[in-house]
JSON list of C-alpha atoms in Angstrom, two decimals:
[
{"chain": "A", "resi": 7, "resn": "UNK", "atom": "CA", "xyz": [0.00, 0.00, 0.00]},
{"chain": "A", "resi": 8, "resn": "UNK", "atom": "CA", "xyz": [1.26, 3.45, -0.90]},
{"chain": "A", "resi": 9, "resn": "UNK", "atom": "CA", "xyz": [1.38, 6.20, 1.71]},
{"chain": "A", "resi": 10, "resn": "UNK", "atom": "CA", "xyz": [0.64, 9.79, 0.69]},
{"chain": "A", "resi": 11, "resn": "UNK", "atom": "CA", "xyz": [0.87, 12.88, 2.91]},
{"chain": "A", "resi": 12, "resn": "UNK", "atom": "CA", "xyz": [-2.18, 15.13, 3.02]},
{"chain": "A", "resi": 13, "resn": "UNK", "atom": "CA", "xyz": [-0.43, 18.45, 3.46]},
{"chain": "A", "resi": 14, "resn": "UNK", "atom": "CA", "xyz": [0.86, 21.64, 1.83]},
{"chain": "A", "resi": 15, "resn": "UNK", "atom": "CA", "xyz": [3.47, 22.35, 4.50]},
{"chain": "A", "resi": 16, "resn": "UNK", "atom": "CA", "xyz": [6.60, 22.02, 2.41]},
{"chain": "A", "resi": 17, "resn": "UNK", "atom": "CA", "xyz": [8.97, 21.99, 5.40]},
{"chain": "A", "resi": 18, "resn": "UNK", "atom": "CA", "xyz": [7.07, 19.11, 6.97]},
{"chain": "A", "resi": 19, "resn": "UNK", "atom": "CA", "xyz": [6.81, 17.29, 3.64]},
{"chain": "A", "resi": 20, "resn": "UNK", "atom": "CA", "xyz": [10.55, 17.60, 3.06]},
{"chain": "A", "resi": 21, "resn": "UNK", "atom": "CA", "xyz": [11.29, 16.25, 6.55]},
{"chain": "A", "resi": 22, "resn": "UNK", "atom": "CA", "xyz": [8.96, 13.26, 6.26]},
{"chain": "A", "resi": 23, "resn": "UNK", "atom": "CA", "xyz": [9.97, 12.50, 2.67]},
{"chain": "A", "resi": 24, "resn": "UNK", "atom": "CA", "xyz": [13.53, 12.02, 3.95]},
{"chain": "A", "resi": 25, "resn": "UNK", "atom": "CA", "xyz": [12.34, 8.76, 5.55]},
{"chain": "A", "resi": 26, "resn": "UNK", "atom": "CA", "xyz": [11.92, 7.24, 2.10]},
{"chain": "A", "resi": 27, "resn": "UNK", "atom": "CA", "xyz": [8.41, 6.16, 3.09]},
{"chain": "A", "resi": 28, "resn": "UNK", "atom": "CA", "xyz": [6.37, 8.90, 1.41]},
{"chain": "A", "resi": 29, "resn": "UNK", "atom": "CA", "xyz": [5.03, 7.83, -1.99]},
{"chain": "A", "resi": 30, "resn": "UNK", "atom": "CA", "xyz": [3.05, 10.96, -2.87]},
{"chain": "A", "resi": 31, "resn": "UNK", "atom": "CA", "xyz": [1.15, 13.99, -1.61]},
{"chain": "A", "resi": 32, "resn": "UNK", "atom": "CA", "xyz": [-2.47, 15.14, -1.76]},
{"chain": "A", "resi": 33, "resn": "UNK", "atom": "CA", "xyz": [-3.67, 18.72, -1.43]},
{"chain": "A", "resi": 34, "resn": "UNK", "atom": "CA", "xyz": [-7.05, 20.44, -1.50]},
{"chain": "A", "resi": 35, "resn": "UNK", "atom": "CA", "xyz": [-8.34, 24.02, -1.54]},
{"chain": "A", "resi": 36, "resn": "UNK", "atom": "CA", "xyz": [-8.56, 24.13, 2.26]},
{"chain": "A", "resi": 37, "resn": "UNK", "atom": "CA", "xyz": [-4.90, 23.12, 2.65]},
{"chain": "A", "resi": 38, "resn": "UNK", "atom": "CA", "xyz": [-3.86, 25.59, -0.04]},
{"chain": "A", "resi": 39, "resn": "UNK", "atom": "CA", "xyz": [-5.71, 28.35, 1.82]},
{"chain": "A", "resi": 40, "resn": "UNK", "atom": "CA", "xyz": [-3.87, 27.44, 5.02]},
{"chain": "A", "resi": 41, "resn": "UNK", "atom": "CA", "xyz": [-0.54, 27.60, 3.21]},
{"chain": "A", "resi": 42, "resn": "UNK", "atom": "CA", "xyz": [-1.12, 31.30, 2.50]},
{"chain": "A", "resi": 43, "resn": "UNK", "atom": "CA", "xyz": [0.92, 31.14, -0.71]},
{"chain": "A", "resi": 44, "resn": "UNK", "atom": "CA", "xyz": [0.12, 31.03, -4.45]},
{"chain": "A", "resi": 45, "resn": "UNK", "atom": "CA", "xyz": [-1.21, 27.59, -5.34]},
{"chain": "A", "resi": 46, "resn": "UNK", "atom": "CA", "xyz": [0.96, 27.02, -8.41]},
{"chain": "A", "resi": 47, "resn": "UNK", "atom": "CA", "xyz": [4.08, 27.90, -6.42]},
{"chain": "A", "resi": 48, "resn": "UNK", "atom": "CA", "xyz": [3.19, 25.48, -3.62]},
{"chain": "A", "resi": 49, "resn": "UNK", "atom": "CA", "xyz": [2.38, 22.61, -5.99]},
{"chain": "A", "resi": 50, "resn": "UNK", "atom": "CA", "xyz": [5.61, 23.13, -7.94]},
{"chain": "A", "resi": 51, "resn": "UNK", "atom": "CA", "xyz": [7.66, 23.05, -4.74]},
{"chain": "A", "resi": 52, "resn": "UNK", "atom": "CA", "xyz": [5.97, 19.87, -3.53]},
{"chain": "A", "resi": 53, "resn": "UNK", "atom": "CA", "xyz": [6.57, 18.23, -6.91]},
{"chain": "A", "resi": 54, "resn": "UNK", "atom": "CA", "xyz": [10.28, 18.95, -6.50]},
{"chain": "A", "resi": 55, "resn": "UNK", "atom": "CA", "xyz": [10.32, 17.42, -3.01]},
{"chain": "A", "resi": 56, "resn": "UNK", "atom": "CA", "xyz": [8.42, 14.21, -3.78]},
{"chain": "A", "resi": 57, "resn": "UNK", "atom": "CA", "xyz": [8.78, 12.44, -7.14]},
{"chain": "A", "resi": 58, "resn": "UNK", "atom": "CA", "xyz": [5.55, 10.49, -6.71]},
{"chain": "A", "resi": 59, "resn": "UNK", "atom": "CA", "xyz": [1.98, 11.59, -7.54]},
{"chain": "A", "resi": 60, "resn": "UNK", "atom": "CA", "xyz": [1.02, 15.07, -6.30]},
{"chain": "A", "resi": 61, "resn": "UNK", "atom": "CA", "xyz": [-2.72, 15.82, -6.32]},
{"chain": "A", "resi": 62, "resn": "UNK", "atom": "CA", "xyz": [-3.68, 19.42, -7.16]},
{"chain": "A", "resi": 63, "resn": "UNK", "atom": "CA", "xyz": [-7.39, 20.22, -7.10]},
{"chain": "A", "resi": 64, "resn": "UNK", "atom": "CA", "xyz": [-9.37, 22.33, -9.54]},
{"chain": "A", "resi": 65, "resn": "UNK", "atom": "CA", "xyz": [-11.63, 25.08, -8.18]},
{"chain": "A", "resi": 66, "resn": "UNK", "atom": "CA", "xyz": [-14.09, 25.20, -11.07]},
{"chain": "A", "resi": 67, "resn": "UNK", "atom": "CA", "xyz": [-17.52, 23.55, -11.04]},
{"chain": "A", "resi": 68, "resn": "UNK", "atom": "CA", "xyz": [-18.28, 23.21, -14.78]},
{"chain": "A", "resi": 69, "resn": "UNK", "atom": "CA", "xyz": [-16.55, 20.54, -16.83]},
{"chain": "A", "resi": 70, "resn": "UNK", "atom": "CA", "xyz": [-15.25, 23.04, -19.39]},
{"chain": "A", "resi": 71, "resn": "UNK", "atom": "CA", "xyz": [-13.60, 25.15, -16.70]},
{"chain": "A", "resi": 72, "resn": "UNK", "atom": "CA", "xyz": [-12.32, 22.06, -14.86]},
{"chain": "A", "resi": 73, "resn": "UNK", "atom": "CA", "xyz": [-10.59, 20.88, -18.03]},
{"chain": "A", "resi": 74, "resn": "UNK", "atom": "CA", "xyz": [-8.99, 24.30, -18.55]},
{"chain": "A", "resi": 75, "resn": "UNK", "atom": "CA", "xyz": [-7.79, 24.49, -14.94]},
{"chain": "A", "resi": 76, "resn": "UNK", "atom": "CA", "xyz": [-6.67, 20.87, -14.95]},
{"chain": "A", "resi": 77, "resn": "UNK", "atom": "CA", "xyz": [-4.53, 21.34, -18.03]},
{"chain": "A", "resi": 78, "resn": "UNK", "atom": "CA", "xyz": [-2.79, 24.28, -16.38]},
{"chain": "A", "resi": 79, "resn": "UNK", "atom": "CA", "xyz": [-2.17, 22.30, -13.20]},
{"chain": "A", "resi": 80, "resn": "UNK", "atom": "CA", "xyz": [-0.90, 19.28, -15.14]},
{"chain": "A", "resi": 81, "resn": "UNK", "atom": "CA", "xyz": [1.61, 21.51, -16.91]},
{"chain": "A", "resi": 82, "resn": "UNK", "atom": "CA", "xyz": [3.33, 22.34, -13.59]},
{"chain": "A", "resi": 83, "resn": "UNK", "atom": "CA", "xyz": [5.20, 19.02, -13.46]},
{"chain": "A", "resi": 84, "resn": "UNK", "atom": "CA", "xyz": [4.92, 15.49, -14.88]},
{"chain": "A", "resi": 85, "resn": "UNK", "atom": "CA", "xyz": [3.91, 14.06, -11.50]},
{"chain": "A", "resi": 86, "resn": "UNK", "atom": "CA", "xyz": [0.86, 16.31, -11.00]},
{"chain": "A", "resi": 87, "resn": "UNK", "atom": "CA", "xyz": [-2.45, 14.45, -10.62]},
{"chain": "A", "resi": 88, "resn": "UNK", "atom": "CA", "xyz": [-5.48, 16.63, -11.34]},
{"chain": "A", "resi": 89, "resn": "UNK", "atom": "CA", "xyz": [-7.97, 16.35, -8.50]},
{"chain": "A", "resi": 90, "resn": "UNK", "atom": "CA", "xyz": [-11.63, 16.77, -9.41]},
{"chain": "A", "resi": 91, "resn": "UNK", "atom": "CA", "xyz": [-14.90, 16.44, -7.44]},
{"chain": "A", "resi": 92, "resn": "UNK", "atom": "CA", "xyz": [-17.18, 13.46, -7.89]},
{"chain": "A", "resi": 93, "resn": "UNK", "atom": "CA", "xyz": [-19.95, 15.37, -9.61]},
{"chain": "A", "resi": 94, "resn": "UNK", "atom": "CA", "xyz": [-21.56, 14.96, -13.02]},
{"chain": "A", "resi": 95, "resn": "UNK", "atom": "CA", "xyz": [-19.34, 17.68, -14.45]},
{"chain": "A", "resi": 96, "resn": "UNK", "atom": "CA", "xyz": [-16.34, 16.28, -12.62]},
{"chain": "A", "resi": 97, "resn": "UNK", "atom": "CA", "xyz": [-16.76, 12.89, -14.27]},
{"chain": "A", "resi": 98, "resn": "UNK", "atom": "CA", "xyz": [-17.16, 14.46, -17.69]},
{"chain": "A", "resi": 99, "resn": "UNK", "atom": "CA", "xyz": [-13.89, 16.29, -17.08]},
{"chain": "A", "resi": 100, "resn": "UNK", "atom": "CA", "xyz": [-12.33, 13.06, -15.80]},
{"chain": "A", "resi": 101, "resn": "UNK", "atom": "CA", "xyz": [-13.14, 11.26, -19.04]},
{"chain": "A", "resi": 102, "resn": "UNK", "atom": "CA", "xyz": [-11.66, 14.15, -21.01]},
{"chain": "A", "resi": 103, "resn": "UNK", "atom": "CA", "xyz": [-8.45, 14.01, -18.98]},
{"chain": "A", "resi": 104, "resn": "UNK", "atom": "CA", "xyz": [-8.26, 10.24, -19.43]},
{"chain": "A", "resi": 105, "resn": "UNK", "atom": "CA", "xyz": [-8.41, 10.77, -23.17]},
{"chain": "A", "resi": 106, "resn": "UNK", "atom": "CA", "xyz": [-5.52, 13.23, -22.94]},
{"chain": "A", "resi": 107, "resn": "UNK", "atom": "CA", "xyz": [-3.39, 10.99, -20.74]},
{"chain": "A", "resi": 108, "resn": "UNK", "atom": "CA", "xyz": [-3.68, 13.28, -17.70]},
{"chain": "A", "resi": 109, "resn": "UNK", "atom": "CA", "xyz": [-3.80, 11.47, -14.35]},
{"chain": "A", "resi": 110, "resn": "UNK", "atom": "CA", "xyz": [-6.80, 12.21, -12.13]},
{"chain": "A", "resi": 111, "resn": "UNK", "atom": "CA", "xyz": [-7.90, 11.84, -8.54]},
{"chain": "A", "resi": 112, "resn": "UNK", "atom": "CA", "xyz": [-11.69, 11.89, -8.22]},
{"chain": "A", "resi": 113, "resn": "UNK", "atom": "CA", "xyz": [-12.40, 13.15, -4.72]},
{"chain": "A", "resi": 114, "resn": "UNK", "atom": "CA", "xyz": [-15.33, 13.40, -2.28]},
{"chain": "A", "resi": 115, "resn": "UNK", "atom": "CA", "xyz": [-16.52, 9.86, -2.93]},
{"chain": "A", "resi": 116, "resn": "UNK", "atom": "CA", "xyz": [-19.11, 8.63, -0.44]},
{"chain": "A", "resi": 117, "resn": "UNK", "atom": "CA", "xyz": [-20.81, 5.69, -2.16]},
{"chain": "A", "resi": 118, "resn": "UNK", "atom": "CA", "xyz": [-19.90, 2.54, -4.12]},
{"chain": "A", "resi": 119, "resn": "UNK", "atom": "CA", "xyz": [-21.92, 3.68, -7.14]},
{"chain": "A", "resi": 120, "resn": "UNK", "atom": "CA", "xyz": [-20.01, 6.96, -7.23]},
{"chain": "A", "resi": 121, "resn": "UNK", "atom": "CA", "xyz": [-16.79, 4.95, -7.24]},
{"chain": "A", "resi": 122, "resn": "UNK", "atom": "CA", "xyz": [-18.12, 2.76, -10.04]},
{"chain": "A", "resi": 123, "resn": "UNK", "atom": "CA", "xyz": [-18.80, 5.83, -12.19]},
{"chain": "A", "resi": 124, "resn": "UNK", "atom": "CA", "xyz": [-15.34, 7.24, -11.44]},
{"chain": "A", "resi": 125, "resn": "UNK", "atom": "CA", "xyz": [-13.74, 4.02, -12.68]},
{"chain": "A", "resi": 126, "resn": "UNK", "atom": "CA", "xyz": [-15.89, 4.03, -15.80]},
{"chain": "A", "resi": 127, "resn": "UNK", "atom": "CA", "xyz": [-14.78, 7.63, -16.46]},
{"chain": "A", "resi": 128, "resn": "UNK", "atom": "CA", "xyz": [-11.15, 6.49, -16.38]},
{"chain": "A", "resi": 129, "resn": "UNK", "atom": "CA", "xyz": [-10.07, 7.93, -13.03]},
{"chain": "A", "resi": 130, "resn": "UNK", "atom": "CA", "xyz": [-6.52, 7.13, -11.97]},
{"chain": "A", "resi": 131, "resn": "UNK", "atom": "CA", "xyz": [-7.53, 7.33, -8.30]},
{"chain": "A", "resi": 132, "resn": "UNK", "atom": "CA", "xyz": [-10.82, 7.57, -6.44]},
{"chain": "A", "resi": 133, "resn": "UNK", "atom": "CA", "xyz": [-10.82, 9.09, -2.94]},
{"chain": "A", "resi": 134, "resn": "UNK", "atom": "CA", "xyz": [-13.47, 7.72, -0.55]},
{"chain": "A", "resi": 135, "resn": "UNK", "atom": "CA", "xyz": [-13.69, 9.84, 2.61]},
{"chain": "A", "resi": 136, "resn": "UNK", "atom": "CA", "xyz": [-13.76, 7.27, 5.39]},
{"chain": "A", "resi": 137, "resn": "UNK", "atom": "CA", "xyz": [-13.39, 9.59, 8.39]},
{"chain": "A", "resi": 138, "resn": "UNK", "atom": "CA", "xyz": [-16.16, 11.89, 7.27]},
{"chain": "A", "resi": 139, "resn": "UNK", "atom": "CA", "xyz": [-18.50, 8.90, 6.84]},
{"chain": "A", "resi": 140, "resn": "UNK", "atom": "CA", "xyz": [-17.61, 7.79, 10.37]},
{"chain": "A", "resi": 141, "resn": "UNK", "atom": "CA", "xyz": [-18.57, 11.27, 11.58]},
{"chain": "A", "resi": 142, "resn": "UNK", "atom": "CA", "xyz": [-22.09, 10.72, 10.24]},
{"chain": "A", "resi": 143, "resn": "UNK", "atom": "CA", "xyz": [-22.57, 7.34, 11.90]},
{"chain": "A", "resi": 144, "resn": "UNK", "atom": "CA", "xyz": [-21.52, 5.11, 9.01]},
{"chain": "A", "resi": 145, "resn": "UNK", "atom": "CA", "xyz": [-18.57, 2.72, 8.82]},
{"chain": "A", "resi": 146, "resn": "UNK", "atom": "CA", "xyz": [-16.23, 4.32, 6.33]},
{"chain": "A", "resi": 147, "resn": "UNK", "atom": "CA", "xyz": [-14.29, 1.09, 5.95]},
{"chain": "A", "resi": 148, "resn": "UNK", "atom": "CA", "xyz": [-17.39, -0.64, 4.56]},
{"chain": "A", "resi": 149, "resn": "UNK", "atom": "CA", "xyz": [-17.17, 1.74, 1.62]},
{"chain": "A", "resi": 150, "resn": "UNK", "atom": "CA", "xyz": [-13.57, 0.69, 0.94]},
{"chain": "A", "resi": 151, "resn": "UNK", "atom": "CA", "xyz": [-14.61, -2.97, 1.04]},
{"chain": "A", "resi": 152, "resn": "UNK", "atom": "CA", "xyz": [-17.47, -2.40, -1.40]},
{"chain": "A", "resi": 153, "resn": "UNK", "atom": "CA", "xyz": [-15.32, -0.45, -3.84]},
{"chain": "A", "resi": 154, "resn": "UNK", "atom": "CA", "xyz": [-12.60, -3.10, -3.68]},
{"chain": "A", "resi": 155, "resn": "UNK", "atom": "CA", "xyz": [-15.14, -5.81, -4.50]},
{"chain": "A", "resi": 156, "resn": "UNK", "atom": "CA", "xyz": [-16.61, -3.85, -7.42]},
{"chain": "A", "resi": 157, "resn": "UNK", "atom": "CA", "xyz": [-13.24, -3.00, -8.92]},
{"chain": "A", "resi": 158, "resn": "UNK", "atom": "CA", "xyz": [-12.05, -6.58, -8.56]},
{"chain": "A", "resi": 159, "resn": "UNK", "atom": "CA", "xyz": [-15.26, -7.90, -10.14]},
{"chain": "A", "resi": 160, "resn": "UNK", "atom": "CA", "xyz": [-14.70, -5.94, -13.33]},
{"chain": "A", "resi": 161, "resn": "UNK", "atom": "CA", "xyz": [-10.96, -5.46, -13.46]},
{"chain": "A", "resi": 162, "resn": "UNK", "atom": "CA", "xyz": [-11.01, -1.68, -13.11]},
{"chain": "A", "resi": 163, "resn": "UNK", "atom": "CA", "xyz": [-7.53, -0.21, -12.80]},
{"chain": "A", "resi": 164, "resn": "UNK", "atom": "CA", "xyz": [-8.63, 2.86, -10.79]},
{"chain": "A", "resi": 165, "resn": "UNK", "atom": "CA", "xyz": [-6.74, 2.85, -7.50]},
{"chain": "A", "resi": 166, "resn": "UNK", "atom": "CA", "xyz": [-8.58, 3.24, -4.19]},
{"chain": "A", "resi": 167, "resn": "UNK", "atom": "CA", "xyz": [-7.10, 6.17, -2.26]},
{"chain": "A", "resi": 168, "resn": "UNK", "atom": "CA", "xyz": [-8.44, 6.14, 1.28]},
{"chain": "A", "resi": 169, "resn": "UNK", "atom": "CA", "xyz": [-8.87, 9.75, 2.40]},
{"chain": "A", "resi": 170, "resn": "UNK", "atom": "CA", "xyz": [-10.14, 11.63, 5.44]},
{"chain": "A", "resi": 171, "resn": "UNK", "atom": "CA", "xyz": [-7.96, 9.37, 7.56]},
{"chain": "A", "resi": 172, "resn": "UNK", "atom": "CA", "xyz": [-7.97, 10.29, 11.24]},
{"chain": "A", "resi": 173, "resn": "UNK", "atom": "CA", "xyz": [-5.80, 7.73, 13.03]},
{"chain": "A", "resi": 174, "resn": "UNK", "atom": "CA", "xyz": [-3.51, 4.71, 12.86]},
{"chain": "A", "resi": 175, "resn": "UNK", "atom": "CA", "xyz": [-6.49, 2.33, 13.08]},
{"chain": "A", "resi": 176, "resn": "UNK", "atom": "CA", "xyz": [-7.83, 3.79, 9.84]},
{"chain": "A", "resi": 177, "resn": "UNK", "atom": "CA", "xyz": [-4.49, 3.09, 8.14]},
{"chain": "A", "resi": 178, "resn": "UNK", "atom": "CA", "xyz": [-4.42, -0.48, 9.43]},
{"chain": "A", "resi": 179, "resn": "UNK", "atom": "CA", "xyz": [-8.00, -1.22, 8.43]},
{"chain": "A", "resi": 180, "resn": "UNK", "atom": "CA", "xyz": [-7.56, 0.34, 4.98]},
{"chain": "A", "resi": 181, "resn": "UNK", "atom": "CA", "xyz": [-4.54, -1.89, 4.40]},
{"chain": "A", "resi": 182, "resn": "UNK", "atom": "CA", "xyz": [-6.45, -4.99, 5.53]},
{"chain": "A", "resi": 183, "resn": "UNK", "atom": "CA", "xyz": [-9.43, -4.38, 3.24]},
{"chain": "A", "resi": 184, "resn": "UNK", "atom": "CA", "xyz": [-7.25, -3.63, 0.23]},
{"chain": "A", "resi": 185, "resn": "UNK", "atom": "CA", "xyz": [-6.97, 0.12, -0.32]},
{"chain": "A", "resi": 186, "resn": "UNK", "atom": "CA", "xyz": [-4.21, 0.84, -2.82]},
{"chain": "A", "resi": 187, "resn": "UNK", "atom": "CA", "xyz": [-3.24, 4.14, -1.20]},
{"chain": "A", "resi": 188, "resn": "UNK", "atom": "CA", "xyz": [-3.86, 5.92, 2.06]},
{"chain": "A", "resi": 189, "resn": "UNK", "atom": "CA", "xyz": [-3.38, 9.68, 2.40]},
{"chain": "A", "resi": 190, "resn": "UNK", "atom": "CA", "xyz": [-2.72, 10.87, 5.91]},
{"chain": "A", "resi": 191, "resn": "UNK", "atom": "CA", "xyz": [-1.95, 14.04, 7.85]},
{"chain": "A", "resi": 192, "resn": "UNK", "atom": "CA", "xyz": [1.67, 14.38, 9.01]},
{"chain": "A", "resi": 193, "resn": "UNK", "atom": "CA", "xyz": [0.66, 13.73, 12.63]},
{"chain": "A", "resi": 194, "resn": "UNK", "atom": "CA", "xyz": [-0.84, 10.34, 11.75]},
{"chain": "A", "resi": 195, "resn": "UNK", "atom": "CA", "xyz": [2.27, 9.51, 9.72]},
{"chain": "A", "resi": 196, "resn": "UNK", "atom": "CA", "xyz": [4.35, 10.11, 12.83]},
{"chain": "A", "resi": 197, "resn": "UNK", "atom": "CA", "xyz": [2.06, 7.90, 14.90]},
{"chain": "A", "resi": 198, "resn": "UNK", "atom": "CA", "xyz": [2.65, 4.94, 12.56]},
{"chain": "A", "resi": 199, "resn": "UNK", "atom": "CA", "xyz": [6.15, 4.54, 14.01]},
{"chain": "A", "resi": 200, "resn": "UNK", "atom": "CA", "xyz": [5.07, 4.51, 17.63]},
{"chain": "A", "resi": 201, "resn": "UNK", "atom": "CA", "xyz": [4.38, 1.68, 20.06]},
{"chain": "A", "resi": 202, "resn": "UNK", "atom": "CA", "xyz": [5.04, 1.76, 23.81]},
{"chain": "A", "resi": 203, "resn": "UNK", "atom": "CA", "xyz": [6.55, -1.72, 23.78]},
{"chain": "A", "resi": 204, "resn": "UNK", "atom": "CA", "xyz": [9.05, -0.63, 21.13]},
{"chain": "A", "resi": 205, "resn": "UNK", "atom": "CA", "xyz": [10.15, 2.24, 23.36]},
{"chain": "A", "resi": 206, "resn": "UNK", "atom": "CA", "xyz": [10.31, 0.00, 26.41]},
{"chain": "A", "resi": 207, "resn": "UNK", "atom": "CA", "xyz": [12.28, -2.69, 24.60]},
{"chain": "A", "resi": 208, "resn": "UNK", "atom": "CA", "xyz": [14.77, -0.22, 23.16]},
{"chain": "A", "resi": 209, "resn": "UNK", "atom": "CA", "xyz": [15.29, 1.33, 26.57]},
{"chain": "A", "resi": 210, "resn": "UNK", "atom": "CA", "xyz": [16.19, -2.09, 27.99]},
{"chain": "A", "resi": 211, "resn": "UNK", "atom": "CA", "xyz": [18.49, -2.95, 25.09]},
{"chain": "A", "resi": 212, "resn": "UNK", "atom": "CA", "xyz": [20.38, 0.32, 25.46]},
{"chain": "A", "resi": 213, "resn": "UNK", "atom": "CA", "xyz": [20.71, -0.15, 29.21]},
{"chain": "A", "resi": 214, "resn": "UNK", "atom": "CA", "xyz": [22.09, -3.66, 28.78]},
{"chain": "A", "resi": 215, "resn": "UNK", "atom": "CA", "xyz": [24.45, -2.56, 26.03]},
{"chain": "A", "resi": 216, "resn": "UNK", "atom": "CA", "xyz": [25.83, 0.28, 28.16]},
{"chain": "A", "resi": 217, "resn": "UNK", "atom": "CA", "xyz": [26.60, -2.25, 30.85]},
{"chain": "A", "resi": 218, "resn": "UNK", "atom": "CA", "xyz": [28.95, -4.14, 28.53]},
{"chain": "A", "resi": 219, "resn": "UNK", "atom": "CA", "xyz": [31.26, -1.13, 28.14]},
{"chain": "A", "resi": 220, "resn": "UNK", "atom": "CA", "xyz": [31.63, -1.97, 24.43]},
{"chain": "A", "resi": 221, "resn": "UNK", "atom": "CA", "xyz": [31.56, 0.24, 21.33]},
{"chain": "A", "resi": 222, "resn": "UNK", "atom": "CA", "xyz": [30.72, -0.91, 17.82]},
{"chain": "A", "resi": 223, "resn": "UNK", "atom": "CA", "xyz": [32.75, 1.87, 16.19]}
]
């Protein structure tokens, strides 16, 4: 499973990318607004930091305008993925991008049938929002399971990108049910490394090693 960062903080992205464990980055209008910088500048900088897929979202709502914006975003760097909403116009734009060889991430997916349409439109990725579904009393992971089954039934190549991830349990469950990608905030990425027994075990190992008076170097 690929791990993407959901962030526009280029300093944080650079730091976490140095682990070699970051496969890509997703952004959205809210994150761009928080960055307080020109969108094209931010996306270009992220593309330089991470060679994998970088999702940049259109702001338009009509398919004609989405296509125009998407082409401009795709021209920033070869690894830009044009992010579009899962609306009627968004899927029309998605099909147009697929015909032009432009990678897409169809976002704000909340149902299996929406995901089916995204795949039929030629989406590179579909982003089901599992945390937001949980907020409304549904099990977001059920949506991942259903999409996985549908895509496997028909051999769709669209990758399932689990989004709106809130915690380590979401990452674990998404991996178990077969999500291709998970996009996570930097804080959740940091939590993936942590376990109290790891800390306790390392503390004991270091204590025992110090007692030997040895040095490896």
